[in-house]
PDB file of C-alpha atoms and ligand atoms in Angstrom:
ATOM      1  CA  UNK A1399     -13.014  30.006  40.583  1.00 38.00           C
ATOM      2  CA  UNK A1400     -11.794  26.524  39.805  1.00 43.00           C
ATOM      3  CA  UNK A1401     -14.716  26.019  37.455  1.00 45.00           C
ATOM      4  CA  UNK A1402     -13.956  29.266  35.626  1.00 42.00           C
ATOM      5  CA  UNK A1403     -10.291  28.408  35.070  1.00 44.00           C
ATOM      6  CA  UNK A1404     -11.188  24.906  33.858  1.00 46.00           C
ATOM      7  CA  UNK A1405     -13.547  26.527  31.390  1.00 44.00           C
ATOM      8  CA  UNK A1406     -10.831  28.856  30.180  1.00 48.00           C
ATOM      9  CA  UNK A1407      -8.375  25.965  29.818  1.00 48.00           C
ATOM     10  CA  UNK A1408     -10.893  24.097  27.700  1.00 47.00           C
ATOM     11  CA  UNK A1409     -11.538  27.082  25.482  1.00 46.00           C
ATOM     12  CA  UNK A1410      -7.839  27.840  25.055  1.00 49.00           C
ATOM     13  CA  UNK A1411      -7.148  24.253  23.997  1.00 49.00           C
ATOM     14  CA  UNK A1412      -9.949  24.224  21.461  1.00 49.00           C
ATOM     15  CA  UNK A1413      -8.764  27.472  19.938  1.00 67.00           C
ATOM     16  CA  UNK A1414      -5.368  26.108  18.798  1.00 88.00           C
ATOM     17  CA  UNK A1415      -5.732  26.067  14.995  1.00 90.00           C
ATOM     18  CA  UNK A1416      -5.565  22.509  13.695  1.00 93.00           C
ATOM     19  CA  UNK A1417      -6.406  20.901  17.028  1.00 97.00           C
ATOM     20  CA  UNK A1418      -9.657  18.880  16.957  1.00 97.00           C
ATOM     21  CA  UNK A1419     -12.028  19.008  19.958  1.00 96.00           C
ATOM     22  CA  UNK A1420     -10.824  17.188  23.085  1.00 97.00           C
ATOM     23  CA  UNK A1421      -7.230  16.816  21.828  1.00 97.00           C
ATOM     24  CA  UNK A1422      -3.989  18.199  23.325  1.00 96.00           C
ATOM     25  CA  UNK A1423      -0.680  18.907  21.600  1.00 96.00           C
ATOM     26  CA  UNK A1424       2.349  16.700  22.154  1.00 96.00           C
ATOM     27  CA  UNK A1425       5.874  17.070  20.850  1.00 93.00           C
ATOM     28  CA  UNK A1426       6.840  13.476  21.664  1.00 94.00           C
ATOM     29  CA  UNK A1427       5.900  10.646  19.373  1.00 96.00           C
ATOM     30  CA  UNK A1428       4.087   8.139  21.623  1.00 95.00           C
ATOM     31  CA  UNK A1429       4.112   4.469  20.604  1.00 96.00           C
ATOM     32  CA  UNK A1430       0.730   2.697  20.672  1.00 95.00           C
ATOM     33  CA  UNK A1431       0.779  -0.934  19.605  1.00 95.00           C
ATOM     34  CA  UNK A1432      -1.713  -3.671  20.410  1.00 95.00           C
ATOM     35  CA  UNK A1433       1.043  -6.322  20.438  1.00 94.00           C
ATOM     36  CA  UNK A1434       4.781  -6.828  19.971  1.00 96.00           C
ATOM     37  CA  UNK A1435       6.648  -4.979  17.207  1.00 97.00           C
ATOM     38  CA  UNK A1436       7.040  -7.358  14.256  1.00 97.00           C
ATOM     39  CA  UNK A1437      10.449  -7.294  12.565  1.00 96.00           C
ATOM     40  CA  UNK A1438       9.959  -7.576   8.814  1.00 97.00           C
ATOM     41  CA  UNK A1439      13.084  -8.198   6.715  1.00 97.00           C
ATOM     42  CA  UNK A1440      12.864  -6.183   3.494  1.00 98.00           C
ATOM     43  CA  UNK A1441      13.179  -9.342   1.384  1.00 98.00           C
ATOM     44  CA  UNK A1442       9.940 -10.618   2.959  1.00 98.00           C
ATOM     45  CA  UNK A1443       8.058  -7.316   2.732  1.00 98.00           C
ATOM     46  CA  UNK A1444       5.165  -7.023   0.306  1.00 98.00           C
ATOM     47  CA  UNK A1445       2.013  -5.015  -0.126  1.00 98.00           C
ATOM     48  CA  UNK A1446      -0.934  -6.757  -1.775  1.00 98.00           C
ATOM     49  CA  UNK A1447      -4.252  -5.291  -2.897  1.00 98.00           C
ATOM     50  CA  UNK A1448      -7.056  -7.853  -3.229  1.00 98.00           C
ATOM     51  CA  UNK A1449     -10.264  -6.779  -4.937  1.00 98.00           C
ATOM     52  CA  UNK A1450     -13.758  -7.974  -4.083  1.00 98.00           C
ATOM     53  CA  UNK A1451     -13.503 -10.403  -7.024  1.00 98.00           C
ATOM     54  CA  UNK A1452     -10.235 -11.850  -5.725  1.00 98.00           C
ATOM     55  CA  UNK A1453      -7.882 -10.190  -8.203  1.00 98.00           C
ATOM     56  CA  UNK A1454      -4.542  -9.253  -6.691  1.00 98.00           C
ATOM     57  CA  UNK A1455      -1.855  -6.677  -7.283  1.00 98.00           C
ATOM     58  CA  UNK A1456       1.327  -6.990  -5.277  1.00 98.00           C
ATOM     59  CA  UNK A1457       4.588  -5.106  -4.850  1.00 98.00           C
ATOM     60  CA  UNK A1458       7.769  -6.320  -3.205  1.00 98.00           C
ATOM     61  CA  UNK A1459      10.084  -3.823  -1.507  1.00 98.00           C
ATOM     62  CA  UNK A1460      12.123  -3.156  -4.643  1.00 98.00           C
ATOM     63  CA  UNK A1461       9.025  -2.621  -6.792  1.00 98.00           C
ATOM     64  CA  UNK A1462       7.458  -0.433  -4.118  1.00 98.00           C
ATOM     65  CA  UNK A1463      10.588   1.732  -3.853  1.00 98.00           C
ATOM     66  CA  UNK A1464      10.519   2.255  -7.620  1.00 98.00           C
ATOM     67  CA  UNK A1465       7.055   3.882  -7.475  1.00 98.00           C
ATOM     68  CA  UNK A1466       6.750   7.675  -7.520  1.00 98.00           C
ATOM     69  CA  UNK A1467       6.868   8.957  -3.931  1.00 98.00           C
ATOM     70  CA  UNK A1468       6.306  12.294  -2.268  1.00 98.00           C
ATOM     71  CA  UNK A1469       6.857  14.318   0.894  1.00 98.00           C
ATOM     72  CA  UNK A1470       3.783  14.733   3.089  1.00 98.00           C
ATOM     73  CA  UNK A1471       3.362  17.240   5.913  1.00 98.00           C
ATOM     74  CA  UNK A1472       0.285  16.567   8.015  1.00 98.00           C
ATOM     75  CA  UNK A1473      -1.290  16.696  11.460  1.00 98.00           C
ATOM     76  CA  UNK A1474      -2.050  13.408  13.279  1.00 98.00           C
ATOM     77  CA  UNK A1475      -4.637  12.786  15.990  1.00 98.00           C
ATOM     78  CA  UNK A1476      -4.721   9.764  18.305  1.00 98.00           C
ATOM     79  CA  UNK A1477      -7.990   8.715  19.937  1.00 97.00           C
ATOM     80  CA  UNK A1478      -6.127   8.711  23.297  1.00 96.00           C
ATOM     81  CA  UNK A1479      -6.202  12.514  22.799  1.00 97.00           C
ATOM     82  CA  UNK A1480      -2.698  13.462  21.711  1.00 97.00           C
ATOM     83  CA  UNK A1481      -2.198  15.324  18.443  1.00 98.00           C
ATOM     84  CA  UNK A1482       0.999  16.246  16.630  1.00 97.00           C
ATOM     85  CA  UNK A1483       0.896  19.081  14.123  1.00 97.00           C
ATOM     86  CA  UNK A1484       3.056  19.361  11.022  1.00 97.00           C
ATOM     87  CA  UNK A1485       4.588  15.863  11.026  1.00 98.00           C
ATOM     88  CA  UNK A1486       6.686  15.073   7.955  1.00 98.00           C
ATOM     89  CA  UNK A1487       6.585  11.772   6.107  1.00 98.00           C
ATOM     90  CA  UNK A1488       7.701  10.351   2.789  1.00 98.00           C
ATOM     91  CA  UNK A1489       5.907   7.640   0.872  1.00 98.00           C
ATOM     92  CA  UNK A1490       3.700   6.473  -1.973  1.00 98.00           C
ATOM     93  CA  UNK A1491       0.150   7.763  -2.266  1.00 98.00           C
ATOM     94  CA  UNK A1492      -2.709   5.295  -2.370  1.00 98.00           C
ATOM     95  CA  UNK A1493      -3.761   7.051  -5.602  1.00 98.00           C
ATOM     96  CA  UNK A1494      -0.585   5.652  -7.174  1.00 98.00           C
ATOM     97  CA  UNK A1495      -1.124   2.153  -5.754  1.00 98.00           C
ATOM     98  CA  UNK A1496      -4.803   2.040  -6.724  1.00 98.00           C
ATOM     99  CA  UNK A1497      -4.396   3.613 -10.177  1.00 97.00           C
ATOM    100  CA  UNK A1498      -4.753   0.366 -12.164  1.00 95.00           C
ATOM    101  CA  UNK A1499      -7.024  -1.468  -9.739  1.00 97.00           C
ATOM    102  CA  UNK A1500     -10.530  -2.121 -10.993  1.00 97.00           C
ATOM    103  CA  UNK A1501     -13.115  -2.247  -8.260  1.00 98.00           C
ATOM    104  CA  UNK A1502     -16.684  -1.270  -7.570  1.00 98.00           C
ATOM    105  CA  UNK A1503     -16.335  -1.837  -3.819  1.00 98.00           C
ATOM    106  CA  UNK A1504     -16.837   1.086  -1.438  1.00 98.00           C
ATOM    107  CA  UNK A1505     -14.954  -0.279   1.592  1.00 98.00           C
ATOM    108  CA  UNK A1506     -11.530  -1.673   2.418  1.00 98.00           C
ATOM    109  CA  UNK A1507      -9.928  -3.645   5.217  1.00 99.00           C
ATOM    110  CA  UNK A1508      -6.297  -2.696   5.706  1.00 99.00           C
ATOM    111  CA  UNK A1509      -4.076  -5.548   6.967  1.00 98.00           C
ATOM    112  CA  UNK A1510      -0.741  -5.592   8.774  1.00 98.00           C
ATOM    113  CA  UNK A1511       2.064  -8.035   9.484  1.00 98.00           C
ATOM    114  CA  UNK A1512       1.197  -9.263  12.986  1.00 97.00           C
ATOM    115  CA  UNK A1513      -2.538  -9.444  12.243  1.00 97.00           C
ATOM    116  CA  UNK A1514      -3.794  -5.906  12.961  1.00 98.00           C
ATOM    117  CA  UNK A1515      -6.677  -4.752  10.774  1.00 98.00           C
ATOM    118  CA  UNK A1516      -8.628  -1.524  10.344  1.00 98.00           C
ATOM    119  CA  UNK A1517     -11.507  -0.654   8.019  1.00 99.00           C
ATOM    120  CA  UNK A1518     -11.417   2.490   5.872  1.00 99.00           C
ATOM    121  CA  UNK A1519     -13.875   3.528   3.129  1.00 98.00           C
ATOM    122  CA  UNK A1520     -12.153   3.467  -0.274  1.00 98.00           C
ATOM    123  CA  UNK A1521     -12.896   7.139  -0.964  1.00 98.00           C
ATOM    124  CA  UNK A1522     -10.956   8.077   2.199  1.00 98.00           C
ATOM    125  CA  UNK A1523      -7.833   6.553   0.648  1.00 98.00           C
ATOM    126  CA  UNK A1524      -8.119   8.471  -2.653  1.00 98.00           C
ATOM    127  CA  UNK A1525      -7.453  12.034  -3.831  1.00 98.00           C
ATOM    128  CA  UNK A1526      -4.307  12.652  -1.799  1.00 98.00           C
ATOM    129  CA  UNK A1527      -5.709  11.549   1.557  1.00 98.00           C
ATOM    130  CA  UNK A1528      -3.588   8.449   2.313  1.00 98.00           C
ATOM    131  CA  UNK A1529      -0.055   7.161   1.806  1.00 99.00           C
ATOM    132  CA  UNK A1530       2.140   4.184   2.558  1.00 98.00           C
ATOM    133  CA  UNK A1531       5.089   5.875   4.192  1.00 98.00           C
ATOM    134  CA  UNK A1532       8.602   4.597   4.872  1.00 98.00           C
ATOM    135  CA  UNK A1533      10.296   7.747   6.140  1.00 98.00           C
ATOM    136  CA  UNK A1534       9.393   9.932   9.122  1.00 98.00           C
ATOM    137  CA  UNK A1535      11.074  13.249   9.962  1.00 98.00           C
ATOM    138  CA  UNK A1536      13.821  12.554   7.421  1.00 97.00           C
ATOM    139  CA  UNK A1537      14.797   9.086   8.709  1.00 98.00           C
ATOM    140  CA  UNK A1538      13.772   5.534   7.880  1.00 98.00           C
ATOM    141  CA  UNK A1539      10.548   4.784   9.720  1.00 98.00           C
ATOM    142  CA  UNK A1540      11.408   3.162  13.080  1.00 98.00           C
ATOM    143  CA  UNK A1541      10.051  -0.373  13.648  1.00 98.00           C
ATOM    144  CA  UNK A1542       7.963   0.706  16.677  1.00 98.00           C
ATOM    145  CA  UNK A1543       6.227   3.340  14.501  1.00 98.00           C
ATOM    146  CA  UNK A1544       5.452   0.810  11.769  1.00 98.00           C
ATOM    147  CA  UNK A1545       8.673   0.431   9.791  1.00 98.00           C
ATOM    148  CA  UNK A1546       9.543  -0.655   7.215  1.00 98.00           C
ATOM    149  CA  UNK A1547       6.275   0.917   6.043  1.00 98.00           C
ATOM    150  CA  UNK A1548       2.933   2.034   7.454  1.00 98.00           C
ATOM    151  CA  UNK A1549      -0.200   3.490   6.022  1.00 98.00           C
ATOM    152  CA  UNK A1550      -1.178   6.991   7.088  1.00 98.00           C
ATOM    153  CA  UNK A1551      -4.760   8.229   6.751  1.00 99.00           C
ATOM    154  CA  UNK A1552      -4.233  11.419   8.730  1.00 98.00           C
ATOM    155  CA  UNK A1553      -7.721  12.932   8.411  1.00 98.00           C
ATOM    156  CA  UNK A1554      -9.046  10.034  10.549  1.00 98.00           C
ATOM    157  CA  UNK A1555      -7.983   9.081  14.101  1.00 98.00           C
ATOM    158  CA  UNK A1556      -4.542   7.512  14.041  1.00 98.00           C
ATOM    159  CA  UNK A1557      -5.720   3.951  14.804  1.00 98.00           C
ATOM    160  CA  UNK A1558      -6.822   3.966  11.123  1.00 98.00           C
ATOM    161  CA  UNK A1559      -3.122   4.357  10.155  1.00 98.00           C
ATOM    162  CA  UNK A1560      -1.951   0.728  10.102  1.00 98.00           C
ATOM    163  CA  UNK A1561       1.666   0.128  11.094  1.00 98.00           C
ATOM    164  CA  UNK A1562       3.596  -2.711   9.345  1.00 98.00           C
ATOM    165  CA  UNK A1563       0.999  -2.614   6.608  1.00 98.00           C
ATOM    166  CA  UNK A1564       1.016  -5.507   4.132  1.00 98.00           C
ATOM    167  CA  UNK A1565      -2.224  -5.307   2.230  1.00 98.00           C
ATOM    168  CA  UNK A1566      -5.770  -4.229   1.718  1.00 98.00           C
ATOM    169  CA  UNK A1567      -8.916  -6.110   0.840  1.00 98.00           C
ATOM    170  CA  UNK A1568     -11.752  -4.415  -1.043  1.00 98.00           C
ATOM    171  CA  UNK A1569     -15.171  -5.073   0.492  1.00 98.00           C
ATOM    172  CA  UNK A1570     -18.712  -4.477  -0.751  1.00 98.00           C
ATOM    173  CA  UNK A1571     -19.927  -3.733   2.769  1.00 98.00           C
ATOM    174  CA  UNK A1572     -18.274  -2.139   5.792  1.00 98.00           C
ATOM    175  CA  UNK A1573     -16.842  -4.526   8.379  1.00 98.00           C
ATOM    176  CA  UNK A1574     -15.062  -3.733  11.637  1.00 98.00           C
ATOM    177  CA  UNK A1575     -11.303  -4.140  12.038  1.00 98.00           C
ATOM    178  CA  UNK A1576      -9.402  -4.827  15.272  1.00 98.00           C
ATOM    179  CA  UNK A1577     -10.294  -1.739  17.334  1.00 98.00           C
ATOM    180  CA  UNK A1578     -13.648  -1.198  15.636  1.00 98.00           C
ATOM    181  CA  UNK A1579     -14.749  -4.684  16.753  1.00 98.00           C
ATOM    182  CA  UNK A1580     -13.727  -3.674  20.292  1.00 98.00           C
ATOM    183  CA  UNK A1581     -16.049  -0.648  20.275  1.00 98.00           C
ATOM    184  CA  UNK A1582     -14.174   2.078  18.439  1.00 98.00           C
ATOM    185  CA  UNK A1583     -16.057   4.088  15.846  1.00 98.00           C
ATOM    186  CA  UNK A1584     -16.413   2.593  12.351  1.00 98.00           C
ATOM    187  CA  UNK A1585     -15.267   5.860  10.695  1.00 98.00           C
ATOM    188  CA  UNK A1586     -13.273   7.892  13.243  1.00 98.00           C
ATOM    189  CA  UNK A1587     -13.450  11.563  12.204  1.00 98.00           C
ATOM    190  CA  UNK A1588     -11.479  13.514  14.872  1.00 98.00           C
ATOM    191  CA  UNK A1589     -13.312  16.779  14.041  1.00 98.00           C
ATOM    192  CA  UNK A1590     -16.632  15.085  14.914  1.00 98.00           C
ATOM    193  CA  UNK A1591     -15.051  13.279  17.916  1.00 98.00           C
ATOM    194  CA  UNK A1592     -16.069   9.897  16.521  1.00 98.00           C
ATOM    195  CA  UNK A1593     -14.057   7.971  19.112  1.00 98.00           C
ATOM    196  CA  UNK A1594     -16.406   5.121  20.028  1.00 98.00           C
ATOM    197  CA  UNK A1595     -19.493   3.441  18.598  1.00 97.00           C
ATOM    198  CA  UNK A1596     -22.425   5.791  19.055  1.00 95.00           C
ATOM    199  CA  UNK A1597     -20.335   9.026  19.029  1.00 96.00           C
TER     200      UNK A1597
HETATM  201  N1  LIG B 759      -0.369  -2.778  12.969  1.00 56.55           N
HETATM  202  C1  LIG B 759      -0.779  -1.879  13.888  1.00 56.55           C
HETATM  203  N2  LIG B 759      -1.057  -0.640  13.477  1.00 56.55           N
HETATM  204  C2  LIG B 759      -1.476   0.282  14.390  1.00 56.55           C
HETATM  205  C3  LIG B 759      -1.637  -0.032  15.749  1.00 56.55           C
HETATM  206  C4  LIG B 759      -1.327  -1.371  16.141  1.00 56.55           C
HETATM  207  O1  LIG B 759      -1.454  -1.745  17.317  1.00 56.55           O
HETATM  208  N3  LIG B 759      -0.894  -2.260  15.178  1.00 56.55           N
HETATM  209  N4  LIG B 759      -2.080   0.913  16.633  1.00 56.55           N
HETATM  210  C5  LIG B 759      -2.840   2.018  16.082  1.00 56.55           C
HETATM  211  C6  LIG B 759      -3.057   3.095  17.028  1.00 56.55           C
HETATM  212  S1  LIG B 759      -4.277   2.897  18.185  1.00 56.55           S
HETATM  213  C7  LIG B 759      -2.408   4.279  16.922  1.00 56.55           C
HETATM  214  S2  LIG B 759      -2.804   5.614  17.887  1.00 56.55           S
HETATM  215  C8  LIG B 759      -1.256   4.428  16.018  1.00 56.55           C
HETATM  216  C9  LIG B 759      -0.035   4.721  16.840  1.00 56.55           C
HETATM  217  O2  LIG B 759       1.069   4.935  16.014  1.00 56.55           O
HETATM  218  P1  LIG B 759       2.457   5.230  16.684  1.00 56.55           P
HETATM  219  O3  LIG B 759       2.765   4.075  17.607  1.00 56.55           O
HETATM  220  O4  LIG B 759       3.420   5.392  15.575  1.00 56.55           O
HETATM  221  O5  LIG B 759       2.274   6.513  17.488  1.00 56.55           O
HETATM  222  O6  LIG B 759      -1.012   3.281  15.230  1.00 56.55           O
HETATM  223  C10 LIG B 759      -2.154   2.587  14.835  1.00 56.55           C
HETATM  224  N5  LIG B 759      -1.752   1.531  13.941  1.00 56.55           N
HETATM  225 MO1  LIG B 760      -4.650   5.136  19.055  1.00 56.55          MO
END
């Protein structure tokens, strides 16, 4: 009997629309940080794109705030198995930030204040798939969730969504970031359960 009810539980979970395999729903917003929360004064904030040829494009907070921004409603999926559906954010799309950037690189390394890194293919940041957000659920983004601003790449596991983001480097070949070097998957598609290397 126990085996049958476990089976049912598994099937019921997987049948929630929008919930990738192996995930459960949470209504909290857990905090997952590999180190202390950096406090970044707005007058020291910047976001810098560096191409594979070394060209740079940079925005300070004021310049960043002046860019066109949009509301985003999206589901998020952490590799530790929690998912939140219908989260609401506000920020600038990577399409806007990358519009005038000339590159032939296929990969990027996203960098954060505090030293965190994560690799994301360039095409996964384009066409309305990624944003640098500074509001969550109608409020300024809390420091523990990445404020003043974090990237969100919600179609990949949430470790790809760098908190306290400050830049990205274009790369001709794929290289592992912080968690990827520790054994997490290089791509991280939650629908394919790409949690760890070899998944
Ligand atoms: N800079 C930075 N970004 C990060 C992390 C981190 O430790 N440092 N953790 C990642 C992981 S593993 C997850 S699941 C999410 C957690 O975001 P949250 O704390 O807002 O829930 O942030 C991701 N981005
Ligand atoms: Mo995570």
